[in-house]
Coordinates of C-alpha atoms in Angstrom, one line a residue:
M1 CA -29.4 19.2 -56.9
E2 CA -31.4 21.0 -54.2
K3 CA -33.4 18.7 -52.0
R4 CA -37.1 19.5 -52.1
L5 CA -39.4 19.1 -49.1
Q6 CA -42.3 16.7 -49.7
P7 CA -45.7 18.0 -48.6
W8 CA -47.3 16.2 -45.6
R9 CA -49.9 13.7 -46.6
K10 CA -52.7 12.7 -44.2
P11 CA -52.1 9.0 -43.2
S12 CA -54.9 6.6 -43.6
G13 CA -57.0 5.6 -40.6
A14 CA -57.8 7.5 -37.4
Q15 CA -55.0 9.1 -35.3
Y16 CA -56.0 7.0 -32.2
Q17 CA -57.6 3.6 -32.6
P18 CA -59.9 2.6 -29.7
L19 CA -58.2 0.6 -26.9
P20 CA -59.5 -2.9 -26.0
N21 CA -61.1 -3.4 -22.7
G22 CA -58.8 -4.4 -19.9
D23 CA -55.2 -3.4 -18.9
Y24 CA -54.3 -2.2 -22.4
V25 CA -52.2 0.9 -23.1
R26 CA -50.6 2.6 -26.1
L27 CA -46.8 2.7 -26.0
L28 CA -44.6 5.1 -28.1
E29 CA -41.7 3.7 -30.0
L30 CA -39.4 6.7 -30.4
N31 CA -37.5 6.4 -33.6
Y32 CA -33.7 6.9 -33.6
G33 CA -32.3 9.9 -35.4
E34 CA -29.8 12.7 -35.5
D35 CA -30.2 15.9 -33.4
E36 CA -31.6 18.1 -36.1
A37 CA -34.0 15.5 -37.6
Q38 CA -37.8 15.6 -37.1
I39 CA -38.8 13.7 -34.0
E40 CA -40.9 10.7 -35.0
G41 CA -42.4 7.7 -33.4
K42 CA -45.2 5.2 -33.7
L43 CA -47.8 4.0 -31.3
F44 CA -48.7 0.4 -30.7
V45 CA -51.1 -1.3 -28.3
A46 CA -49.8 -3.6 -25.5
E47 CA -51.3 -5.3 -22.5
I48 CA -49.5 -4.6 -19.2
A49 CA -49.3 -6.8 -16.2
S50 CA -50.9 -5.5 -13.0
T51 CA -48.4 -7.3 -10.9
G52 CA -45.4 -5.5 -12.5
P53 CA -43.0 -6.4 -15.4
T54 CA -42.6 -10.0 -16.3
N55 CA -40.6 -12.0 -18.8
E56 CA -43.6 -12.1 -21.1
S57 CA -44.7 -8.5 -20.8
V58 CA -43.5 -5.7 -23.1
C59 CA -40.5 -3.7 -21.8
Y60 CA -41.0 0.0 -21.6
E61 CA -40.0 3.1 -19.6
A62 CA -42.6 5.5 -18.2
V63 CA -41.9 9.2 -18.2
S64 CA -42.6 11.4 -15.2
Y65 CA -42.4 15.1 -16.1
V66 CA -44.1 18.5 -15.8
W67 CA -46.5 19.4 -18.6
G68 CA -45.9 23.2 -18.1
A69 CA -48.5 26.0 -18.4
E70 CA -47.6 27.1 -21.9
S71 CA -49.4 26.0 -25.0
P72 CA -47.9 23.3 -27.3
T73 CA -45.5 24.9 -29.7
H74 CA -43.4 22.0 -31.2
E75 CA -44.5 19.4 -33.7
I76 CA -43.6 15.7 -33.7
L77 CA -44.8 13.0 -36.0
V78 CA -46.6 10.0 -34.4
N79 CA -47.9 7.3 -36.8
G80 CA -47.4 9.9 -39.5
W81 CA -49.8 12.3 -37.8
P82 CA -48.5 15.7 -36.6
V83 CA -48.8 16.0 -32.8
M84 CA -48.2 19.3 -31.0
V85 CA -46.2 19.0 -27.7
R86 CA -45.1 21.5 -25.1
E87 CA -41.6 22.7 -24.6
N88 CA -40.6 20.5 -21.7
L89 CA -41.7 17.3 -23.3
W90 CA -40.0 18.3 -26.6
Q91 CA -36.7 18.9 -24.8
F92 CA -37.0 15.5 -23.1
L93 CA -37.6 13.7 -26.5
K94 CA -34.6 15.5 -27.9
H95 CA -32.4 14.3 -25.0
K96 CA -33.8 10.8 -25.0
R97 CA -33.6 10.0 -28.7
C98 CA -30.5 8.0 -29.7
P99 CA -28.8 8.2 -33.1
D100 CA -28.8 4.4 -33.6
Q101 CA -31.4 2.9 -31.2
S102 CA -35.1 3.3 -30.7
A103 CA -36.8 3.5 -27.3
V104 CA -40.2 2.3 -26.0
L105 CA -41.9 4.9 -23.7
W106 CA -45.2 5.6 -22.0
I107 CA -45.9 9.3 -22.1
D108 CA -49.4 10.5 -21.1
A109 CA -49.5 13.4 -23.5
A110 CA -48.8 11.1 -26.5
C111 CA -50.2 7.7 -25.5
I112 CA -53.6 8.9 -24.2
N113 CA -56.2 10.5 -26.6
Q114 CA -56.6 13.6 -24.5
K115 CA -59.7 14.6 -26.5
D116 CA -61.6 11.4 -25.5
T117 CA -62.8 11.9 -21.9
N118 CA -63.9 8.3 -21.6
E119 CA -60.5 7.0 -22.6
R120 CA -58.8 9.6 -20.3
N121 CA -60.9 8.4 -17.4
N122 CA -60.0 4.7 -18.0
Q123 CA -56.3 5.4 -18.5
V124 CA -55.9 7.6 -15.5
Q125 CA -57.6 4.9 -13.4
L126 CA -54.9 2.5 -14.8
M127 CA -51.9 4.8 -14.1
G128 CA -50.9 3.0 -11.0
T129 CA -50.6 -0.2 -13.0
I130 CA -48.7 1.6 -15.8
Y131 CA -46.0 2.9 -13.4
R132 CA -45.7 -0.4 -11.5
A133 CA -45.3 -2.4 -14.7
A134 CA -42.7 -0.1 -16.3
K135 CA -39.1 -1.4 -16.4
R136 CA -38.0 2.0 -15.2
V137 CA -39.5 5.5 -14.5
L138 CA -37.6 8.3 -16.1
V139 CA -37.9 11.5 -14.0
W140 CA -37.3 14.4 -16.3
L141 CA -36.4 17.5 -14.2
G142 CA -36.0 19.7 -17.2
Q143 CA -33.1 21.4 -19.0
A144 CA -29.8 21.9 -17.2
C145 CA -29.2 25.3 -15.6
Q146 CA -25.9 27.0 -14.6
D147 CA -25.3 24.8 -11.5
S148 CA -27.6 21.8 -11.8
H149 CA -24.7 19.5 -12.8
I150 CA -23.2 20.3 -9.3
A151 CA -26.3 19.1 -7.5
M152 CA -26.6 15.9 -9.7
D153 CA -22.9 15.1 -9.2
F154 CA -23.3 15.6 -5.4
L155 CA -26.2 13.0 -5.4
R156 CA -24.0 10.5 -7.3
T157 CA -20.8 10.9 -5.3
G158 CA -21.6 12.7 -2.1
S159 CA -22.0 9.4 -0.1
L160 CA -18.7 7.9 -1.3
C161 CA -16.6 9.8 1.3
V162 CA -14.4 11.3 -1.5
P163 CA -13.2 14.9 -1.5
L164 CA -15.8 17.3 -2.9
D165 CA -15.0 19.1 -6.1
Y166 CA -16.7 22.3 -5.1
E167 CA -16.8 24.5 -2.0
V168 CA -19.6 23.8 0.5
Q169 CA -21.4 27.1 -0.2
V170 CA -21.4 26.4 -3.9
I171 CA -22.9 23.0 -3.5
R172 CA -25.6 24.2 -1.0
K173 CA -26.7 26.9 -3.4
A174 CA -26.9 24.4 -6.3
I175 CA -28.9 21.9 -4.2
Q176 CA -31.4 24.5 -3.0
C177 CA -32.0 25.6 -6.6
W178 CA -32.3 21.9 -7.8
A179 CA -34.7 21.1 -4.9
H180 CA -37.1 24.0 -5.9
R181 CA -37.5 22.9 -9.5
D182 CA -41.2 22.8 -10.6
Y183 CA -41.2 19.1 -11.0
W184 CA -41.0 18.4 -7.2
F185 CA -44.2 20.3 -6.5
R186 CA -46.3 18.6 -9.1
T187 CA -49.2 16.5 -7.7
W188 CA -49.0 13.6 -10.1
I189 CA -45.3 12.9 -9.5
I190 CA -46.1 11.5 -6.0
Q191 CA -47.7 8.3 -7.3
E192 CA -45.3 8.1 -10.3
F193 CA -42.3 8.3 -7.9
L194 CA -43.6 6.0 -5.2
L195 CA -45.0 3.2 -7.4
A196 CA -41.9 2.9 -9.7
K197 CA -39.9 -0.3 -9.6
D198 CA -36.8 1.6 -10.6
I199 CA -36.1 5.4 -11.0
R200 CA -33.6 7.4 -13.1
L201 CA -33.3 11.1 -12.6
L202 CA -32.5 13.2 -15.7
C203 CA -31.6 16.8 -15.7
G204 CA -30.3 17.9 -19.1
N205 CA -27.5 15.5 -20.0
E206 CA -26.9 14.5 -16.4
L207 CA -28.4 11.3 -14.9
V208 CA -28.6 9.8 -11.4
D209 CA -29.8 6.2 -10.9
W210 CA -31.9 5.2 -7.9
S211 CA -29.0 3.2 -6.5
H212 CA -27.1 6.4 -6.0
I213 CA -30.1 8.1 -4.3
D214 CA -30.7 5.2 -2.0
R215 CA -27.1 5.1 -0.9
F216 CA -27.1 8.9 -0.5
C217 CA -30.2 8.9 1.7
R218 CA -28.9 6.1 3.9
T219 CA -25.6 8.0 4.6
V220 CA -27.1 11.5 4.7
D221 CA -25.9 11.9 8.3
A222 CA -22.2 11.7 7.3
E223 CA -20.4 14.9 8.0
N224 CA -19.4 15.7 4.4
I225 CA -23.1 15.3 3.2
R226 CA -24.8 17.0 6.1
S227 CA -22.8 20.2 5.7
C228 CA -24.1 20.6 2.2
W229 CA -27.6 19.0 2.5
S230 CA -28.8 20.3 5.9
D231 CA -31.0 23.0 4.4
C232 CA -32.9 20.6 2.2
E233 CA -33.7 17.8 4.7
K234 CA -37.3 19.0 4.8
S235 CA -37.5 19.6 1.0
R236 CA -40.0 17.9 -1.3
P237 CA -37.4 15.7 -3.1
F238 CA -35.8 14.5 0.1
S239 CA -39.3 13.7 1.6
L240 CA -40.1 11.7 -1.6
F241 CA -36.7 9.9 -1.4
K242 CA -37.3 8.9 2.2
Q243 CA -40.9 7.8 1.6
K244 CA -39.8 5.7 -1.4
I245 CA -37.2 3.9 0.8
R246 CA -39.7 3.3 3.6
G247 CA -42.5 2.2 1.3
L248 CA -46.2 3.0 1.8
R249 CA -46.8 2.4 5.5
G250 CA -49.3 3.5 8.1
D251 CA -52.5 5.4 7.2
T252 CA -52.6 5.7 3.4
S253 CA -56.3 6.2 3.2
L254 CA -57.5 8.7 0.6
S255 CA -58.5 11.2 3.2
Q256 CA -55.1 11.1 4.9
L257 CA -53.2 11.3 1.5
L258 CA -55.3 14.4 0.6
V259 CA -54.5 16.1 3.9
N260 CA -50.8 15.2 3.8
N261 CA -50.3 16.4 0.2
Q262 CA -52.2 19.7 0.3
S263 CA -49.3 21.8 -0.9
S264 CA -48.7 19.9 -4.2
Q265 CA -49.7 21.7 -7.4
C266 CA -51.7 20.9 -10.5
V267 CA -53.5 22.8 -13.2
D268 CA -56.8 20.9 -12.8
P269 CA -57.9 20.9 -9.1
R270 CA -59.7 17.6 -9.6
D271 CA -56.2 16.0 -10.1
K272 CA -55.5 16.6 -6.4
V273 CA -57.9 13.7 -5.8
Y274 CA -57.4 11.6 -8.8
S275 CA -53.6 11.5 -8.4
M276 CA -54.0 9.9 -5.0
V277 CA -56.5 7.1 -6.0
N278 CA -53.8 4.6 -6.9
L279 CA -51.9 5.2 -3.7
A280 CA -54.9 5.0 -1.3
S281 CA -55.3 1.8 0.7
D282 CA -59.1 2.2 0.8
C283 CA -59.4 2.4 -3.0
T284 CA -59.9 -1.2 -3.8
P285 CA -61.7 -3.2 -6.6
D286 CA -64.6 -3.8 -4.1
H287 CA -64.6 -0.1 -3.0
P288 CA -63.4 2.0 -5.9
L289 CA -63.4 5.8 -6.5
K290 CA -63.9 6.0 -10.2
I291 CA -62.0 8.6 -12.2
N292 CA -64.6 10.8 -14.0
Y293 CA -63.6 14.0 -15.7
F294 CA -67.2 14.6 -16.7
N295 CA -67.8 15.6 -13.1
D296 CA -67.0 19.1 -12.0
S297 CA -65.2 20.0 -8.7
R298 CA -68.5 20.3 -6.7
A299 CA -69.7 16.9 -7.8
L300 CA -66.3 15.4 -7.0
F301 CA -66.5 17.0 -3.5
C302 CA -69.8 15.2 -2.9
E303 CA -68.3 11.9 -4.2
V304 CA -65.2 12.1 -2.1
M305 CA -67.1 13.0 1.1
S306 CA -69.3 10.0 0.4
F307 CA -66.3 7.7 -0.3
C308 CA -64.1 8.5 2.6
R309 CA -64.9 7.1 6.0
I310 CA -64.5 10.3 8.0
A311 CA -65.1 10.4 11.8
P312 CA -68.4 12.2 12.4
Q313 CA -66.7 14.9 14.5
D314 CA -64.2 15.6 11.6
V315 CA -66.7 15.9 8.7
F316 CA -66.7 19.7 8.7
R317 CA -62.9 19.9 9.2
F318 CA -62.2 17.6 6.3
G319 CA -64.9 19.2 4.2
E320 CA -63.2 22.6 4.6
I321 CA -59.8 21.1 3.5
L322 CA -61.3 19.3 0.5
K323 CA -63.2 22.4 -0.6
G324 CA -59.9 24.3 -0.6
L325 CA -58.1 21.5 -2.5
L326 CA -60.7 21.6 -5.2
L327 CA -60.7 25.4 -5.3
I328 CA -64.5 25.6 -4.8
K329 CA -65.2 29.2 -4.3
H330 CA -68.3 31.0 -3.1
Q331 CA -71.2 30.3 -5.4
S332 CA -74.8 31.4 -5.2
V333 CA -77.5 29.2 -3.6
Q334 CA -79.0 28.7 -7.0
E335 CA -75.8 27.5 -8.5
S336 CA -75.1 25.2 -5.5
N337 CA -78.5 23.6 -5.9
Q338 CA -77.4 22.4 -9.3
I339 CA -74.8 20.1 -7.8
T340 CA -75.3 16.6 -9.2
A341 CA -77.0 14.3 -6.6
L342 CA -74.4 11.6 -6.0
Q343 CA -74.5 8.5 -3.9
T344 CA -73.3 8.9 -0.3
V345 CA -72.2 6.6 2.3
T346 CA -74.8 4.3 3.9
L347 CA -76.1 5.1 7.3
S348 CA -74.3 3.4 10.1
K349 CA -76.4 0.9 12.1
R350 CA -76.9 3.3 15.0
F351 CA -78.4 5.9 12.8
N352 CA -80.5 3.5 10.8
K353 CA -82.0 2.2 14.0
S354 CA -83.0 5.6 15.1
M355 CA -84.3 6.8 11.7
H356 CA -86.4 3.7 10.8
V357 CA -85.9 4.7 7.1
E358 CA -83.4 3.9 4.4
Q359 CA -81.4 7.0 3.5
Q360 CA -77.8 7.6 2.5
V361 CA -76.2 10.5 4.4
L362 CA -73.1 11.5 6.3
P363 CA -73.3 11.3 10.1
V364 CA -71.7 14.4 11.7
V365 CA -71.2 15.5 15.3
G366 CA -71.4 19.0 16.6
F367 CA -70.3 20.4 20.1
E368 CA -72.4 22.6 22.3
T369 CA -70.2 25.7 23.1
G370 CA -72.5 28.4 24.2
K371 CA -76.0 29.8 24.8
V372 CA -77.8 32.8 23.4
I373 CA -78.6 35.3 26.2
S374 CA -79.7 38.2 24.0
C375 CA -81.2 38.4 20.5
D376 CA -81.9 41.7 18.8
I377 CA -83.6 41.6 15.4
L378 CA -81.9 44.1 13.0
A379 CA -84.9 45.8 11.5
H380 CA -82.8 48.2 9.4
F381 CA -81.6 45.2 7.3
E382 CA -84.8 44.4 5.4
A383 CA -85.6 40.9 4.3
G384 CA -85.8 41.9 0.7
Q385 CA -82.0 42.5 0.7
Y386 CA -81.4 38.8 1.1
D387 CA -82.5 38.3 -2.5
M388 CA -79.5 40.3 -3.7
L389 CA -76.9 38.4 -1.7
D390 CA -76.3 35.8 -4.3
S391 CA -76.7 37.9 -7.4
G392 CA -73.5 40.1 -7.3
P393 CA -69.9 39.1 -8.1
T394 CA -68.1 37.1 -5.5
S395 CA -65.5 39.8 -5.0
E396 CA -68.1 42.3 -3.8
L397 CA -68.5 42.6 -0.1
Y398 CA -72.0 42.5 1.4
A399 CA -71.7 44.1 4.9
V400 CA -74.5 44.7 7.3
G401 CA -73.6 48.3 8.0
T402 CA -73.6 50.1 11.4
L403 CA -74.7 47.9 14.2
P404 CA -76.4 49.0 17.4
M405 CA -75.3 48.2 20.9
P406 CA -76.8 45.0 22.2
S407 CA -79.9 45.5 24.3
R408 CA -78.4 43.4 27.1
G409 CA -75.2 44.7 28.6
V410 CA -72.5 42.3 29.8
A411 CA -70.6 43.4 32.9
S412 CA -67.5 41.5 32.0
L413 CA -67.2 43.3 28.7
A414 CA -66.0 46.8 28.6
T415 CA -67.6 49.2 26.2
T416 CA -64.4 49.4 24.1
E417 CA -64.4 45.6 23.8
I418 CA -68.1 45.6 22.6
Q419 CA -67.4 48.3 20.1
Q420 CA -64.4 46.3 18.8
M421 CA -66.5 43.2 18.3
L422 CA -69.2 45.2 16.5
S423 CA -66.7 46.7 14.2
Q424 CA -65.5 43.2 13.3
L425 CA -69.0 42.1 12.5
E426 CA -69.7 45.2 10.5
S427 CA -66.9 44.2 8.1
L428 CA -68.0 40.6 7.6
D429 CA -69.4 39.4 4.3
I430 CA -72.8 38.2 5.6
R431 CA -73.3 35.9 2.6
R432 CA -71.4 33.4 4.7
L433 CA -74.5 33.2 7.0
Q434 CA -76.9 32.4 4.2
A435 CA -77.8 28.8 3.5
P436 CA -80.8 27.5 1.6
I437 CA -83.8 27.2 4.0
D438 CA -84.6 23.9 2.3
V439 CA -81.2 22.5 3.4
M440 CA -81.9 23.4 7.0
K441 CA -85.4 21.9 6.8
D442 CA -84.1 18.7 5.3
I443 CA -81.6 18.2 8.1
N444 CA -84.2 18.9 10.7
Q445 CA -86.7 16.6 9.0
R446 CA -84.4 13.7 9.5
S447 CA -84.6 14.3 13.2
E448 CA -88.3 15.4 13.2
H449 CA -89.6 12.2 14.7
R450 CA -87.5 13.0 17.8
A451 CA -88.6 16.6 18.0
D452 CA -91.1 17.8 20.6
A453 CA -94.0 20.1 19.8
S454 CA -92.2 23.3 20.8
S455 CA -89.3 22.5 18.5
K456 CA -91.5 21.6 15.6
S457 CA -93.3 25.0 15.9
R458 CA -90.0 26.8 15.2
Q459 CA -90.4 27.0 11.5
L460 CA -87.4 28.3 9.4
S461 CA -89.6 30.1 6.9
S462 CA -88.7 33.4 8.6
T463 CA -85.0 34.5 8.1
D464 CA -84.3 37.4 10.4
L465 CA -80.8 38.9 10.7
A466 CA -80.1 39.3 14.4
L467 CA -77.4 40.6 16.8
L468 CA -76.6 38.0 19.5
V469 CA -74.9 38.0 22.8
I470 CA -73.5 34.5 23.5
Y471 CA -72.3 33.0 26.7
F472 CA -69.5 30.6 26.0
V473 CA -68.0 27.9 28.2
C474 CA -64.7 26.8 26.8
H475 CA -62.6 24.3 28.7
R476 CA -63.5 25.8 32.1
K477 CA -63.1 29.3 30.6
K478 CA -66.2 31.4 30.6
E479 CA -66.6 34.4 28.4
F480 CA -69.2 36.5 26.4
M481 CA -69.0 37.0 22.7
I482 CA -71.1 39.0 20.2
G483 CA -72.3 37.5 16.9
L484 CA -74.6 37.8 13.9
S485 CA -77.2 35.2 13.1
L486 CA -79.5 34.5 10.3
G487 CA -82.6 32.3 10.8
N488 CA -85.3 32.0 13.4
V489 CA -83.0 32.4 16.4
R490 CA -84.3 33.2 19.9
K491 CA -83.0 33.9 23.4
G492 CA -82.1 30.6 25.1
D493 CA -81.0 28.8 21.9
T494 CA -77.8 26.7 22.0
V495 CA -74.8 27.4 19.9
L496 CA -73.4 24.3 18.2
Q497 CA -70.0 24.3 16.6
Y498 CA -68.0 21.9 14.4
L499 CA -64.3 21.2 14.5
G500 CA -62.4 23.0 11.7
H501 CA -65.2 25.4 10.8
D502 CA -65.5 28.9 12.1
S503 CA -69.3 29.4 11.7
A504 CA -71.8 27.7 14.0
F505 CA -75.5 26.7 14.2
T506 CA -78.1 27.6 16.7
L507 CA -80.5 25.0 18.1
S508 CA -83.9 25.4 19.7
G509 CA -83.4 25.3 23.5
P510 CA -80.6 23.7 25.5
V511 CA -79.0 20.4 24.4
I512 CA -79.4 17.8 27.2
S513 CA -77.8 14.9 25.4
S514 CA -76.9 13.6 21.9
K515 CA -80.5 12.2 21.7
D516 CA -82.1 15.6 22.4
S517 CA -85.1 16.7 20.3
S518 CA -83.9 20.3 19.4
I519 CA -83.6 21.4 15.8
I520 CA -81.4 23.8 13.8
T521 CA -82.9 27.3 13.9
G522 CA -80.1 29.3 12.2
R523 CA -76.4 30.1 11.6
V524 CA -74.1 32.4 13.5
L525 CA -70.7 34.1 13.1
C526 CA -69.0 35.5 16.2
A527 CA -66.5 38.2 16.7
S528 CA -63.8 37.1 19.2
R529 CA -62.7 39.0 22.3
D530 CA -59.0 38.9 21.3
G531 CA -59.7 41.0 18.2
V532 CA -59.2 38.2 15.6
S533 CA -61.9 38.4 12.9
P534 CA -63.4 35.1 11.9
S535 CA -62.2 34.0 8.4
V536 CA -63.5 31.5 5.9
N537 CA -59.9 30.1 5.8
L538 CA -59.7 29.5 9.5
K539 CA -58.8 25.8 10.0
V540 CA -60.0 25.5 13.6
S541 CA -63.2 26.6 15.2
L542 CA -63.3 29.9 17.2
Q543 CA -63.8 28.3 20.6
F544 CA -61.8 25.1 20.0
S545 CA -58.8 27.3 19.0
R546 CA -58.9 28.9 22.4
A547 CA -58.8 25.6 24.3
D548 CA -55.5 24.4 25.7
S549 CA -56.3 20.9 24.4
E550 CA -58.9 20.2 21.8
T551 CA -59.3 16.6 23.0
Q552 CA -59.8 17.6 26.6
F553 CA -62.2 20.3 25.6
T554 CA -64.4 18.1 23.4
D555 CA -64.5 15.2 25.8
G556 CA -66.4 17.3 28.4
V557 CA -68.9 18.9 26.1
C558 CA -72.4 17.9 25.1
T559 CA -72.6 16.7 21.5
R560 CA -75.4 16.5 18.9
N561 CA -75.6 14.1 15.9
F562 CA -76.9 15.3 12.5
L563 CA -77.3 13.5 9.2
I564 CA -76.4 15.5 6.1
T565 CA -75.6 14.8 2.5
G566 CA -72.3 15.8 0.7
R567 CA -74.2 18.4 -1.2
E568 CA -75.7 19.9 1.9
L569 CA -72.3 20.0 3.5
L570 CA -70.9 22.0 0.6
L571 CA -73.6 24.5 0.9
L572 CA -73.1 24.9 4.7
L573 CA -69.3 25.4 4.1
R574 CA -70.1 28.7 2.3

């Protein structure tokens, strides 16, 4: 008699029951079954030990894998409910399922209710504990390819000083392909790999235990290994292997982890930060960075800048890196002003003493690098045009057009050099100069009690675009440069720069010391004498990049302290 398929019936109860407060997770018991049978499992709630697996704790394996960019296309049954999963996870479940024995697993896609943002926040905060408490972490590299078995076999036996089964060139090609699998470049695998008690690599039907990898890495200098592995010594997997063996040492602050792992990849840019929280030495119960997927990238930027203890001279440099990690692109001033006001770090004692008020801001230090010796207002660029700068699409370029020759000639600059600089400035997107006037005023207001009468009279209500000639002193190298400024800039103003950022500020009058009473009067972008056009992606400041030694240069330059919020910093990094 022909077997008839029974229609699916909706099980009683909700698909996901709420989790209790504390270190509780859902675990998936993968039912045993034959290859062609429907993949089924059931979820149950268990408490995990924050100190790692114990005799009393439930035994499970945590899965580390790549989600993949494609949409879910395969159906599995969990507690009787149909759950759609992506191709890579489906392939893993097929390989992991045994015909006669069930398996207990933690898999984020199945064990976390992805539609519940509150639960997602709590479970991601707990992921460090989840991977520490697992009996083993299963690293699923994906389906086998033509030569992946050669690479896996080499990791298992390459350190045993036995004759190799393949020619060196064949092994090298297989290892290079294996080392460039998508898995190794995923952001989340860093913590999953480093926090695991034990690891097993799976690639198709091939597996390699951590004991093999440990032995391999400790004997990698052996002649038979080096000839095959030399091209991959700086690869992502080898770097992870070495770091796993050494353990987490040195500076593992959140800021340093973010800088060190810039090249890792993830779909949600916020995961660049959240994936490092459980590894960071400064993320403690007394000083936590809470996982919050309700916050967008700009709000997270403010929170991270507030959380990390960044040296004042590195605030702009780190801010530029963090902005790139979170993929925060140019936004209008109006949009930027909608950034959620978040708590920032408390003023250090030295700033509290000088302010006499309780505020929460970031202390930053700028360096005096030049002086404005000529300032020509560009009358042909009418003030009304500023209103349109934020209204167009970000891909559209807003250039100033043809620039006149500076009113003051500089003998050391040939006419051709001046024209070259002008052509660079003509091609710049001048939206980068624009910052909300209110931001500049707020920064100045925090220093207003120190400002003299002449500085206070320099109001920022007028925002003229001007062509400047600037005299720079850079580590005993004197040169002239031409720039564009926006604000209330005058001849004699000081140019103040920040490490890691290619735009600068102008200050009223000369800076005598860090306690000087000058205030910000505008922003400036310079065209360099060597023909290199300033770029928003530039990681070092224009003048600092020209110094033989950044440390030597900054040691001998006057500095100026400012107090800004994370939101203001994001606006100034435009």
